[in-house]
Tab-separated table of C-alpha atoms in Angstrom:
chain	number	residue	atom	x	y	z
A	1	MET	CA	183.209	-11.059	52.465
A	2	CYS	CA	184.226	-13.641	50.166
A	3	VAL	CA	183.576	-17.318	50.864
A	4	GLY	CA	184.825	-20.482	49.513
A	5	ARG	CA	186.531	-23.475	49.568
A	6	GLY	CA	189.952	-22.612	50.186
A	7	SER	CA	192.133	-19.391	50.444
A	8	GLY	CA	191.024	-17.351	47.564
A	9	GLU	CA	193.941	-17.670	45.360
A	10	ALA	CA	191.704	-16.647	42.605
A	11	GLY	CA	191.477	-12.962	44.130
A	12	HIS	CA	188.678	-11.339	45.575
A	13	ILE	CA	186.867	-8.067	45.766
A	14	PRO	CA	189.071	-5.227	47.581
A	15	GLY	CA	188.175	-4.959	51.020
A	16	ALA	CA	186.593	-8.524	51.448
A	17	VAL	CA	187.205	-10.536	54.239
A	18	ASN	CA	188.305	-13.986	52.986
A	19	ILE	CA	187.024	-16.897	54.936
A	20	PRO	CA	186.016	-20.282	53.408
A	21	VAL	CA	182.578	-21.434	54.382
A	22	ALA	CA	183.642	-24.621	55.905
A	23	GLU	CA	185.283	-22.112	58.743
A	24	LEU	CA	182.827	-19.555	59.018
A	25	ASP	CA	181.309	-20.720	62.198
A	26	GLU	CA	184.963	-20.708	63.968
A	27	ARG	CA	185.641	-17.236	62.605
A	28	LEU	CA	182.745	-15.276	62.941
A	29	GLU	CA	184.490	-12.749	65.316
A	30	GLU	CA	186.358	-11.668	62.268
A	31	VAL	CA	182.968	-10.513	60.581
A	32	PRO	CA	181.928	-7.285	61.233
A	33	ARG	CA	178.722	-6.903	63.036
A	34	ASN	CA	178.190	-2.981	62.822
A	35	ARG	CA	177.807	-2.417	58.901
A	36	PRO	CA	175.943	-4.494	56.342
A	37	LEU	CA	177.716	-7.475	54.661
A	38	ILE	CA	177.725	-8.300	51.207
A	39	VAL	CA	178.672	-12.031	50.684
A	40	HIS	CA	180.343	-13.525	47.542
A	41	CYS	CA	181.822	-16.357	46.287
A	42	GLN	CA	182.852	-17.463	42.940
A	43	THR	CA	179.555	-18.598	41.406
A	44	GLY	CA	177.084	-17.911	44.284
A	45	ALA	CA	176.012	-21.027	45.623
A	46	ARG	CA	178.403	-20.689	48.836
A	47	ALA	CA	177.845	-17.172	49.154
A	48	ALA	CA	173.734	-18.142	49.804
A	49	MET	CA	175.095	-20.812	52.161
A	50	ALA	CA	177.280	-18.034	54.438
A	51	ALA	CA	174.513	-15.386	53.974
A	52	SER	CA	171.998	-18.371	55.256
A	53	ILE	CA	174.572	-19.181	58.193
A	54	LEU	CA	175.234	-15.334	59.070
A	55	LYS	CA	171.294	-14.684	59.575
A	56	ALA	CA	171.133	-17.616	61.649
A	57	ARG	CA	174.063	-16.308	63.766
A	58	GLY	CA	172.302	-13.173	64.465
A	59	PHE	CA	174.057	-10.967	61.666
A	60	ASN	CA	171.178	-8.867	60.406
A	61	ASP	CA	171.753	-6.718	57.363
A	62	VAL	CA	173.170	-9.481	55.073
A	63	ARG	CA	172.954	-9.525	51.389
A	64	GLN	CA	174.541	-12.144	48.590
A	65	PHE	CA	176.126	-10.653	45.464
A	66	SER	CA	174.297	-12.896	43.373
A	67	GLY	CA	176.478	-13.146	40.470
A	68	GLY	CA	179.500	-13.975	42.189
A	69	PHE	CA	183.043	-13.131	41.535
A	70	ALA	CA	183.181	-14.275	38.430
A	71	GLU	CA	180.542	-11.959	37.097
A	72	TRP	CA	182.570	-9.566	38.840
A	73	GLN	CA	185.823	-10.079	37.230
A	74	ARG	CA	183.884	-10.138	33.609
A	75	ALA	CA	182.644	-6.728	34.300
A	76	GLY	CA	186.314	-5.671	34.529
A	77	LEU	CA	185.955	-4.354	38.234
A	78	PRO	CA	189.010	-3.896	40.884
A	79	VAL	CA	190.513	-7.324	42.295
A	80	GLU	CA	192.751	-7.944	44.941
A	81	SER	CA	195.221	-11.023	44.733
A	82	ALA	CA	195.401	-13.486	47.604
């Protein structure tokens, strides 16, 4: 799951659900509950907030990709465009 401030124009990790952290509470139905979640954002700060929100809302298996999307890109890993 990709969280951010806007629509994710910079791209995201393939298969990620892109939800701005400010919209997370209103869009929880889009977040799968039946599998582990890895939350990421550009640098990691918003992902920490999103992970906390998800855990507080009953999502049990939530992890944060601590390096953020910037680290993912630097490693040359695949990226999907918005």
